[in-house]
Coordinates of C-alpha atoms and ligand atoms in Angstrom, one line a residue:
M14 CA 164.6 124.4 7.6
D15 CA 167.0 125.3 10.4
A16 CA 166.9 122.4 12.9
Q17 CA 168.9 124.1 15.6
P18 CA 166.5 124.8 18.5
K19 CA 166.6 128.1 20.5
A20 CA 168.1 126.1 23.4
S21 CA 168.5 122.5 24.5
H22 CA 165.7 122.2 27.2
F23 CA 162.2 123.5 27.7
I24 CA 161.5 123.8 31.4
D25 CA 158.9 125.8 33.3
G26 CA 157.4 127.3 30.2
E27 CA 160.6 128.4 28.5
Y28 CA 163.7 127.4 26.7
C29 CA 166.8 127.1 28.8
E30 CA 170.4 126.2 28.3
D31 CA 173.5 125.3 30.3
E32 CA 176.4 124.7 28.0
T33 CA 178.4 122.9 30.7
G34 CA 176.2 119.8 30.0
A35 CA 177.7 117.1 27.7
L36 CA 177.4 117.9 24.0
I37 CA 174.7 116.2 22.1
E38 CA 175.1 116.3 18.3
C39 CA 172.0 115.7 16.3
V40 CA 173.0 114.2 13.0
F41 CA 170.8 114.0 9.8
A42 CA 171.0 110.3 9.0
A43 CA 170.6 110.8 5.3
T44 CA 173.8 112.8 4.9
G45 CA 175.8 112.4 8.2
E46 CA 175.7 116.2 8.7
V47 CA 175.4 117.7 12.2
I48 CA 172.2 119.7 12.0
A49 CA 171.9 120.8 15.7
R50 CA 174.1 120.9 18.8
L51 CA 172.5 120.6 22.2
H52 CA 173.7 119.9 25.7
S53 CA 172.7 117.2 28.2
A54 CA 170.9 118.5 31.3
T55 CA 173.0 119.4 34.4
P56 CA 171.8 118.5 37.9
A57 CA 170.7 122.1 38.3
L58 CA 168.4 121.8 35.3
I59 CA 167.0 118.5 36.4
E60 CA 166.2 120.1 39.7
K61 CA 164.4 123.0 38.0
A62 CA 162.4 120.6 35.8
M63 CA 161.3 118.5 38.8
Q64 CA 160.4 121.5 41.0
S65 CA 158.4 123.1 38.3
A66 CA 156.6 119.9 37.4
E67 CA 155.7 119.3 41.0
R68 CA 154.3 122.8 41.2
A69 CA 152.4 122.7 37.9
Q70 CA 150.9 119.3 38.7
K71 CA 149.1 120.5 41.8
A72 CA 147.5 123.4 39.9
W73 CA 146.7 121.2 36.9
A74 CA 145.0 118.5 39.0
A75 CA 142.9 121.1 40.7
L76 CA 141.3 122.1 37.4
A77 CA 138.0 120.7 36.4
P78 CA 138.7 117.6 34.1
V79 CA 136.8 119.2 31.2
E80 CA 139.2 122.2 31.4
R81 CA 142.2 119.8 31.2
G82 CA 140.6 118.1 28.3
R83 CA 140.1 121.4 26.5
V84 CA 143.8 122.2 26.7
L85 CA 144.8 118.8 25.4
R86 CA 142.3 119.2 22.6
R87 CA 143.9 122.5 21.6
V88 CA 147.3 120.8 21.5
A89 CA 145.8 118.2 19.1
D90 CA 144.5 121.0 16.9
I91 CA 147.8 122.9 16.8
L92 CA 149.7 119.6 16.0
R93 CA 147.4 119.1 13.0
E94 CA 147.6 122.7 11.8
R95 CA 151.4 122.5 11.9
N96 CA 151.7 118.9 10.6
R97 CA 153.8 119.8 7.6
E98 CA 156.4 121.8 9.6
L99 CA 156.5 119.2 12.4
S100 CA 156.8 116.3 9.9
E101 CA 159.8 118.1 8.2
L102 CA 161.5 118.4 11.6
E103 CA 160.7 114.8 12.4
T104 CA 162.3 113.8 9.1
L105 CA 165.4 115.7 10.0
D106 CA 165.5 114.4 13.6
T107 CA 165.0 110.7 12.6
G108 CA 165.9 110.3 8.9
K109 CA 162.4 108.8 8.3
P110 CA 160.9 109.6 4.9
L111 CA 158.6 112.6 4.7
Q112 CA 156.1 110.3 3.0
E113 CA 155.8 108.6 6.4
T114 CA 156.2 111.5 8.9
L115 CA 153.4 113.4 7.2
V116 CA 150.9 110.7 8.2
A117 CA 152.4 108.8 11.1
D118 CA 154.0 111.1 13.7
A119 CA 152.4 114.5 14.6
A120 CA 149.2 113.0 13.2
S121 CA 149.4 110.0 15.6
G122 CA 150.4 112.3 18.4
A123 CA 147.3 114.5 17.7
E124 CA 145.0 111.5 17.8
A125 CA 146.4 110.5 21.2
L126 CA 145.8 114.1 22.5
E127 CA 142.3 114.2 21.0
Y128 CA 141.4 110.8 22.4
F129 CA 142.6 111.5 26.0
A130 CA 141.2 115.0 25.9
G131 CA 137.8 113.4 25.4
L132 CA 138.4 110.9 28.2
A133 CA 139.7 113.4 30.7
A134 CA 136.2 114.3 31.9
T135 CA 135.1 110.6 32.1
I136 CA 137.7 109.5 34.6
T137 CA 135.6 108.8 37.7
G138 CA 135.3 106.4 40.6
E139 CA 132.5 104.1 41.6
T140 CA 130.2 103.6 44.6
V141 CA 130.0 100.3 46.4
P142 CA 126.8 99.8 48.4
L143 CA 127.3 98.0 51.8
G144 CA 123.9 98.0 53.3
N145 CA 123.6 101.4 55.0
D146 CA 127.3 102.1 54.7
F147 CA 129.0 102.5 51.4
V148 CA 132.4 102.9 49.8
Y149 CA 133.2 105.4 47.1
T150 CA 136.4 105.4 45.1
L151 CA 138.3 108.3 43.7
R152 CA 140.6 107.9 40.7
E153 CA 143.5 110.3 41.4
P154 CA 146.7 111.3 39.5
L155 CA 150.0 109.8 40.5
G156 CA 151.9 113.1 40.6
V157 CA 155.0 113.7 38.5
C158 CA 155.6 111.2 35.7
V159 CA 158.9 110.8 33.9
G160 CA 158.8 109.8 30.2
I161 CA 161.9 108.4 28.5
G162 CA 161.8 108.0 24.7
A163 CA 163.4 105.8 22.0
W164 CA 164.6 107.4 18.8
N165 CA 162.3 105.8 16.3
Y166 CA 159.1 107.8 16.9
P167 CA 160.1 110.9 19.0
T168 CA 156.9 112.9 18.6
Q169 CA 154.5 109.9 18.8
I170 CA 156.3 108.5 21.9
A171 CA 156.2 111.9 23.7
C172 CA 152.4 112.3 22.9
W173 CA 151.5 108.7 23.7
K174 CA 153.0 109.2 27.2
A175 CA 152.0 112.9 27.8
A176 CA 148.3 112.6 26.7
P177 CA 147.1 110.0 29.2
A178 CA 149.4 111.3 31.9
L179 CA 148.1 114.8 31.6
A180 CA 144.5 113.8 31.1
C181 CA 144.7 112.1 34.5
G182 CA 146.0 115.2 36.2
N183 CA 149.7 114.4 36.3
A184 CA 152.7 116.5 35.1
M185 CA 155.4 115.0 32.9
V186 CA 159.2 115.5 32.6
F187 CA 160.2 114.0 29.3
K188 CA 163.6 113.0 28.2
P189 CA 163.9 112.3 24.5
S190 CA 166.5 109.9 23.1
E191 CA 169.8 111.6 22.7
M192 CA 169.7 110.6 19.0
T193 CA 166.5 112.6 18.4
P194 CA 166.3 115.6 20.7
L195 CA 164.4 118.0 18.5
C196 CA 160.7 117.1 18.2
A197 CA 159.7 117.0 21.9
L198 CA 160.9 120.6 22.2
K199 CA 158.3 121.7 19.7
L200 CA 155.6 119.7 21.6
A201 CA 156.6 121.5 24.8
E202 CA 156.2 124.9 23.0
I203 CA 152.8 123.8 21.7
F204 CA 151.6 122.8 25.2
I205 CA 152.3 126.4 26.4
E206 CA 150.6 127.9 23.4
A207 CA 147.5 125.7 24.0
G208 CA 147.2 127.1 27.6
A209 CA 148.9 124.4 29.7
P210 CA 150.6 125.8 32.8
A211 CA 154.4 126.3 32.8
G212 CA 156.1 123.2 34.1
L213 CA 153.4 120.8 33.2
F214 CA 155.3 119.3 30.3
N215 CA 159.1 119.8 30.6
V216 CA 161.7 118.5 28.2
V217 CA 165.2 117.8 29.4
Q218 CA 167.9 116.4 27.1
G219 CA 170.4 113.8 28.0
Y220 CA 172.0 110.4 27.7
G221 CA 171.2 107.4 29.9
D222 CA 172.6 109.1 33.0
V223 CA 170.0 111.8 32.8
G224 CA 167.2 109.2 32.3
A225 CA 168.5 107.3 35.3
A226 CA 168.6 110.5 37.4
L227 CA 165.0 111.3 36.5
A228 CA 163.8 107.8 37.1
T229 CA 165.2 107.6 40.6
D230 CA 164.4 111.2 41.7
A231 CA 162.5 111.2 45.0
R232 CA 159.8 113.3 43.4
T233 CA 159.1 110.9 40.5
D234 CA 155.9 108.9 41.0
K235 CA 156.0 107.0 37.7
V236 CA 158.4 106.2 34.9
S237 CA 157.3 105.3 31.4
L238 CA 160.1 104.1 29.2
T239 CA 160.1 103.2 25.5
G240 CA 163.4 101.5 24.8
S241 CA 165.2 98.2 24.6
V242 CA 164.9 95.3 27.1
P243 CA 168.4 95.9 28.7
T244 CA 167.5 99.5 29.3
G245 CA 164.1 98.5 30.6
R246 CA 165.7 96.2 33.2
K247 CA 167.8 99.1 34.5
V248 CA 165.0 101.6 34.6
Y249 CA 162.6 99.1 36.2
A250 CA 165.2 98.3 38.9
G251 CA 165.8 102.0 39.5
A252 CA 162.1 102.7 39.8
A253 CA 161.7 99.7 42.2
E254 CA 163.9 101.5 44.8
G255 CA 161.2 104.0 45.3
I256 CA 158.3 101.5 44.6
R257 CA 157.4 103.7 41.7
H258 CA 154.8 102.9 39.0
V259 CA 156.2 101.9 35.6
T260 CA 155.2 101.4 32.1
M261 CA 157.7 99.6 30.0
E262 CA 157.4 99.6 26.2
L263 CA 160.3 97.4 25.2
G264 CA 161.7 95.4 22.3
G265 CA 160.3 92.5 20.3
K266 CA 161.0 89.6 17.9
S267 CA 157.4 89.2 16.8
P268 CA 156.0 86.4 14.7
M269 CA 153.8 86.8 11.6
I270 CA 152.2 83.5 10.7
V271 CA 150.9 83.0 7.1
F272 CA 148.7 79.9 6.7
D273 CA 148.3 78.2 3.3
D274 CA 144.8 79.6 2.8
A275 CA 145.9 83.2 3.4
D276 CA 145.5 85.9 0.8
I277 CA 149.1 85.9 -0.3
E278 CA 149.0 89.5 -1.7
N279 CA 147.8 90.9 1.6
A280 CA 150.2 88.8 3.6
V281 CA 153.1 90.1 1.4
S282 CA 151.9 93.7 1.9
A283 CA 151.8 93.2 5.6
S284 CA 155.2 91.6 5.7
I285 CA 156.6 94.6 3.8
N286 CA 154.9 97.1 6.1
G287 CA 155.8 95.1 9.2
N288 CA 159.5 94.9 8.3
F289 CA 160.5 97.8 6.1
Y290 CA 158.4 100.7 7.2
S291 CA 160.6 103.3 9.0
T292 CA 163.5 101.3 7.7
G293 CA 162.6 98.5 10.0
Q294 CA 163.0 100.5 13.2
I295 CA 159.7 99.6 14.8
C296 CA 159.4 97.6 18.0
S297 CA 156.4 95.6 17.0
N298 CA 157.7 94.5 13.6
G299 CA 156.9 91.0 12.5
T300 CA 160.5 90.0 11.9
R301 CA 159.9 86.3 12.0
V302 CA 157.6 85.5 9.1
F303 CA 156.4 81.9 9.4
V304 CA 155.1 80.9 5.9
H305 CA 153.3 77.5 5.4
R306 CA 155.6 75.3 3.3
D307 CA 152.9 74.8 0.6
I308 CA 152.9 78.5 -0.3
E309 CA 156.6 79.3 0.5
T310 CA 157.7 79.7 -3.1
A311 CA 154.7 81.8 -4.2
F312 CA 155.1 84.0 -1.1
I313 CA 158.8 84.6 -1.5
D314 CA 158.7 85.2 -5.3
R315 CA 156.0 87.8 -4.9
L316 CA 157.7 89.4 -1.9
I317 CA 161.0 89.8 -3.7
E318 CA 159.3 91.1 -6.9
R319 CA 157.6 93.8 -4.9
T320 CA 160.5 94.7 -2.7
K321 CA 162.6 95.4 -5.8
N322 CA 160.2 98.4 -6.4
A323 CA 161.1 100.1 -3.1
R324 CA 162.2 103.6 -3.7
I325 CA 165.3 104.3 -1.6
G326 CA 166.2 108.0 -1.4
D327 CA 166.5 111.3 0.4
P328 CA 163.9 111.2 3.1
R329 CA 163.1 114.9 2.4
D330 CA 161.8 113.9 -1.1
E331 CA 158.1 112.9 -0.7
A332 CA 158.5 110.2 -3.3
T333 CA 161.1 108.3 -1.1
Q334 CA 159.7 105.2 0.5
L335 CA 162.8 103.9 2.3
G336 CA 165.3 106.2 4.2
P337 CA 168.4 105.6 6.2
L338 CA 168.8 104.0 9.6
I339 CA 169.2 106.4 12.5
S340 CA 173.0 106.2 12.9
S341 CA 176.2 104.8 11.6
A342 CA 176.4 102.6 14.8
Q343 CA 172.9 101.2 14.1
R344 CA 173.9 100.5 10.5
D345 CA 177.0 98.6 11.7
K346 CA 174.8 96.6 14.1
V347 CA 172.4 95.7 11.3
R348 CA 175.3 94.7 9.0
D349 CA 176.7 92.5 11.7
Y350 CA 173.4 90.7 12.0
I351 CA 173.3 90.3 8.2
A352 CA 176.8 88.8 8.2
K353 CA 176.0 86.5 11.1
A354 CA 172.8 85.2 9.4
T355 CA 174.8 84.3 6.3
D356 CA 177.5 82.6 8.4
E357 CA 174.9 80.6 10.3
G358 CA 173.5 79.3 7.1
A359 CA 170.5 81.5 6.2
T360 CA 170.0 82.3 2.5
L361 CA 170.3 85.9 1.6
A362 CA 167.4 86.1 -0.9
Y363 CA 167.4 89.9 -1.4
G364 CA 169.4 93.0 -0.4
G365 CA 171.9 92.9 2.4
A366 CA 174.2 95.7 1.2
V367 CA 174.5 99.5 1.3
P368 CA 172.6 100.6 -1.8
E369 CA 174.7 102.1 -4.6
G370 CA 175.2 105.8 -4.3
F371 CA 174.0 106.0 -0.7
D372 CA 177.3 105.7 1.2
T373 CA 177.2 109.1 2.8
G374 CA 174.1 108.4 4.9
Y375 CA 173.3 105.3 6.9
Y376 CA 171.4 103.4 4.3
I377 CA 170.9 99.7 4.0
E378 CA 168.9 97.8 1.4
P379 CA 165.7 96.1 2.5
T380 CA 166.9 92.6 3.2
I381 CA 165.2 89.2 3.1
F382 CA 166.6 85.9 4.5
T383 CA 165.0 82.6 3.6
G384 CA 165.8 79.2 5.0
V385 CA 166.0 80.7 8.5
N386 CA 165.7 78.3 11.5
D387 CA 164.6 79.0 15.0
E388 CA 168.1 78.7 16.5
M389 CA 169.8 81.3 14.2
T390 CA 170.7 84.6 15.8
I391 CA 168.7 86.4 13.2
A392 CA 165.5 84.6 14.5
R393 CA 166.3 85.2 18.1
E394 CA 167.6 88.8 18.6
E395 CA 166.0 92.1 17.8
V396 CA 167.8 93.7 14.8
F397 CA 165.9 97.0 14.5
G398 CA 166.6 97.4 10.8
P399 CA 165.0 96.4 7.5
V400 CA 165.8 92.7 7.8
M401 CA 163.1 90.0 7.3
S402 CA 163.5 86.4 8.2
I403 CA 161.3 83.8 6.4
L404 CA 160.8 80.5 8.3
T405 CA 158.6 77.7 7.1
F406 CA 156.2 75.5 9.0
A407 CA 153.9 72.5 8.4
D408 CA 151.1 72.6 11.0
E409 CA 149.3 74.9 13.4
D410 CA 150.5 73.4 16.8
E411 CA 154.1 73.4 15.6
V412 CA 154.0 77.1 14.5
I413 CA 152.4 78.2 17.7
D414 CA 155.1 76.6 19.8
R415 CA 157.8 78.1 17.6
A416 CA 156.2 81.6 17.6
N417 CA 156.1 81.6 21.4
D418 CA 159.6 80.3 21.8
T419 CA 161.1 83.7 22.6
P420 CA 161.5 85.8 25.7
F421 CA 159.8 88.7 23.9
G422 CA 156.0 89.0 23.6
L423 CA 155.2 92.3 22.0
A424 CA 153.1 91.6 18.9
A425 CA 152.0 88.9 16.5
G426 CA 150.1 88.5 13.3
V427 CA 148.0 85.7 11.8
F428 CA 147.0 85.4 8.1
T429 CA 144.3 83.0 7.1
R430 CA 140.9 83.0 5.5
D431 CA 139.7 80.6 8.3
L432 CA 138.5 82.9 11.0
T433 CA 138.0 80.1 13.5
R434 CA 141.6 79.2 13.2
A435 CA 142.6 82.9 13.3
H436 CA 141.0 83.4 16.7
R437 CA 142.2 80.0 18.1
V438 CA 145.8 80.8 17.1
V439 CA 145.7 84.4 18.5
R440 CA 144.4 83.0 21.8
A441 CA 147.5 80.7 22.0
L442 CA 150.0 83.4 21.1
E443 CA 152.0 85.0 23.9
A444 CA 151.9 88.6 22.6
G445 CA 150.3 91.8 23.9
T446 CA 149.1 93.1 20.6
C447 CA 147.9 90.8 17.8
W448 CA 146.5 91.3 14.3
I449 CA 144.4 89.1 12.1
N450 CA 144.9 89.6 8.4
T451 CA 146.8 92.9 8.8
Y452 CA 149.9 94.1 10.7
N453 CA 151.2 97.1 12.8
L454 CA 148.0 99.1 12.9
T455 CA 148.0 100.8 16.3
P456 CA 144.9 103.0 16.7
V457 CA 144.7 105.1 19.8
E458 CA 141.5 103.4 20.7
A459 CA 143.2 100.0 21.2
P460 CA 145.6 99.0 24.0
F461 CA 149.2 98.7 22.9
G462 CA 152.0 96.9 24.9
G463 CA 153.9 93.8 25.5
M464 CA 153.8 90.5 27.4
K465 CA 156.9 88.7 28.8
Q466 CA 160.1 90.7 28.5
S467 CA 158.5 93.1 26.0
G468 CA 156.9 95.2 28.7
V469 CA 154.7 96.1 31.5
G470 CA 151.5 98.2 31.3
R471 CA 149.7 99.4 28.2
E472 CA 149.7 102.6 26.2
N473 CA 146.7 104.1 24.4
S474 CA 143.0 103.3 25.0
R475 CA 141.2 103.4 28.4
A476 CA 143.8 100.9 29.6
A477 CA 146.4 103.7 29.8
I478 CA 144.2 105.6 32.3
E479 CA 144.8 102.7 34.8
H480 CA 148.5 103.2 34.4
Y481 CA 148.6 106.9 35.0
S482 CA 146.2 107.1 38.0
Q483 CA 145.6 105.4 41.3
V484 CA 142.4 104.5 43.2
K485 CA 141.6 105.8 46.6
S486 CA 138.9 103.9 48.4
V487 CA 136.7 105.8 50.9
Y488 CA 134.5 103.9 53.4
V489 CA 131.6 106.0 54.7
A490 CA 129.9 104.8 57.9
M491 CA 126.3 105.9 58.4
G492 CA 125.9 104.4 61.9
D493 CA 127.7 104.4 65.2
V494 CA 131.1 102.9 65.7
E495 CA 131.1 99.7 67.8
A496 CA 134.1 98.8 70.0
P497 CA 134.6 95.7 72.2
Y498 CA 135.2 97.8 75.4
Ligands
LIG177 P1 167.5 102.4 24.3 O1 167.0 101.4 25.3 O2 168.9 102.4 24.0 O3 167.2 103.9 24.8 C1 165.9 104.3 25.2 C2 166.0 105.5 26.1 O4 166.5 105.2 27.3 C3 166.9 106.7 25.6 O5 166.2 107.9 25.8 C4 168.1 106.5 26.4 O6 168.8 107.7 26.6 C5 167.5 106.1 27.7 N1 168.4 105.3 28.6 C6 169.5 104.6 28.3 N2 170.0 104.0 29.5 C7 169.2 104.5 30.5 C8 169.3 104.3 31.9 N3 170.2 103.5 32.5 N4 168.3 104.9 32.7 C9 167.4 105.6 32.1 N5 167.3 105.9 30.8 C10 168.2 105.3 30.0 O7 166.6 102.2 23.1 P2 166.7 102.9 21.6 O8 167.9 102.3 21.0 O9 166.6 104.4 21.7 O10 165.4 102.4 20.9 C11 165.3 101.1 20.3 C12 164.6 100.2 21.3 O11 163.3 100.7 21.7 C13 164.3 98.8 20.6 O12 164.5 97.8 21.5 C14 162.8 98.9 20.3 O13 162.1 97.7 20.2 C15 162.3 99.7 21.5 N6 161.0 100.3 21.3 C16 159.9 99.9 21.9 C17 158.7 100.4 21.6 C18 157.4 99.9 22.2 O14 156.4 100.6 22.3 N7 157.4 98.7 22.8 C19 158.6 101.5 20.7 C20 159.7 101.9 20.1 C21 160.9 101.4 20.4

């Protein structure tokens, strides 16, 4: 597959290029090869993207909602028809194994489009009776929304933002991560093929400066970012200048709590999925695994036994279960965290090195630390790699306090056969997305997002509609207007 796109950007219904923009090299993480060369958007291209989005938004919002829904539904159908081709591109863009991208990326994007296609025609206001008078409300679009993506799920992130935004009658200008510029361009092509007006979904490439220019443009009504907390702080501050709406999907250091009555095999499966899937590059990962001290040995033995079976390999091979990290810089960062954990006294129970024979790409073994305590860097900072920390606990109140002792609040998981305890603990956890006896399932029907520094707003579900629309309240008087003089 040739990964080089026709041009860097997709604006106003067509590919466009301006080679004076800074070079963006797209590197295949499994080999280190440059597979595509693109350019960052120049101010003229940003201008074109914003102008065309403004124009398209007005026409789009004037359509009957059911017609908007029909277009989004067609996008979902095309994504499914081309799943194989889109998954292969996602694998090249991110280095994630084809085994994953075939089921988790375009497929998840299609679900978001299908879901919000169905909701489009149900977005309505309400009437409020006031005796003879009454108020009715209109739920209106915000206008032009800017989406800024992280590199771990480029197709899914673009779809999770575009689907609710467009269902509500907005347009979107999307800036993918500079690490993964390819997939969103395909989505932009598909929007046109499905009948969306030119300019409704534009893709502009660029580094942080392009993201900042979009987020602070006077025509931008909303910014939705998926990225790290430090970037979130900057984007939120930039949006505040113009009192713009925001959705912030940021990082995490989520706890997974395994009580002594848990089904150990299920808890081990969830800790594997919640730490090693996508080579650990998932925001909601349960990277602090709190295991009750009475089952610690059984849990760790089984976890290591199963982790040994992980098939590391070329992500283009469908048998591969664990691919590389996104970049050499990310691998360096992960290795630094591994070294620091050892220095600070954690026990390296498994992995920790570059797997043998995989030194050309950005591979790292699935890594398990035991004997981790709450103060260690590995238990406090987001690693964004396949590194699991096992901490032990003795009782429920203690583990709740320790689980909440973090500025993050993205996700949490509880494993127990005692359902009363499961609900009680979940109520006490400061996390936007929680799971009982499973981990990292994010169906489009359920709200997804973070508390505390992990974010603002929610993606997916009906909740996303609130974040891509605004309410207009209309008072209707049926009688005369009284005035004091
Ligand atoms: P990042 O914060 O480095 O970059 C995210 C995006 O922001 C990129 O497109 C980048 O170009 C852009 N950006 C950087 N500086 C900017 C600025 N000043 N103004 C505007 N845009 C700017 O994040 P990353 O390294 O690409 O992704 C990893 C992070 O994303 C992790 O922290 C992870 O937890 C988080 N993440 C969160 C979710 C979620 O849904 N909560 C999902 C995936 C990833």
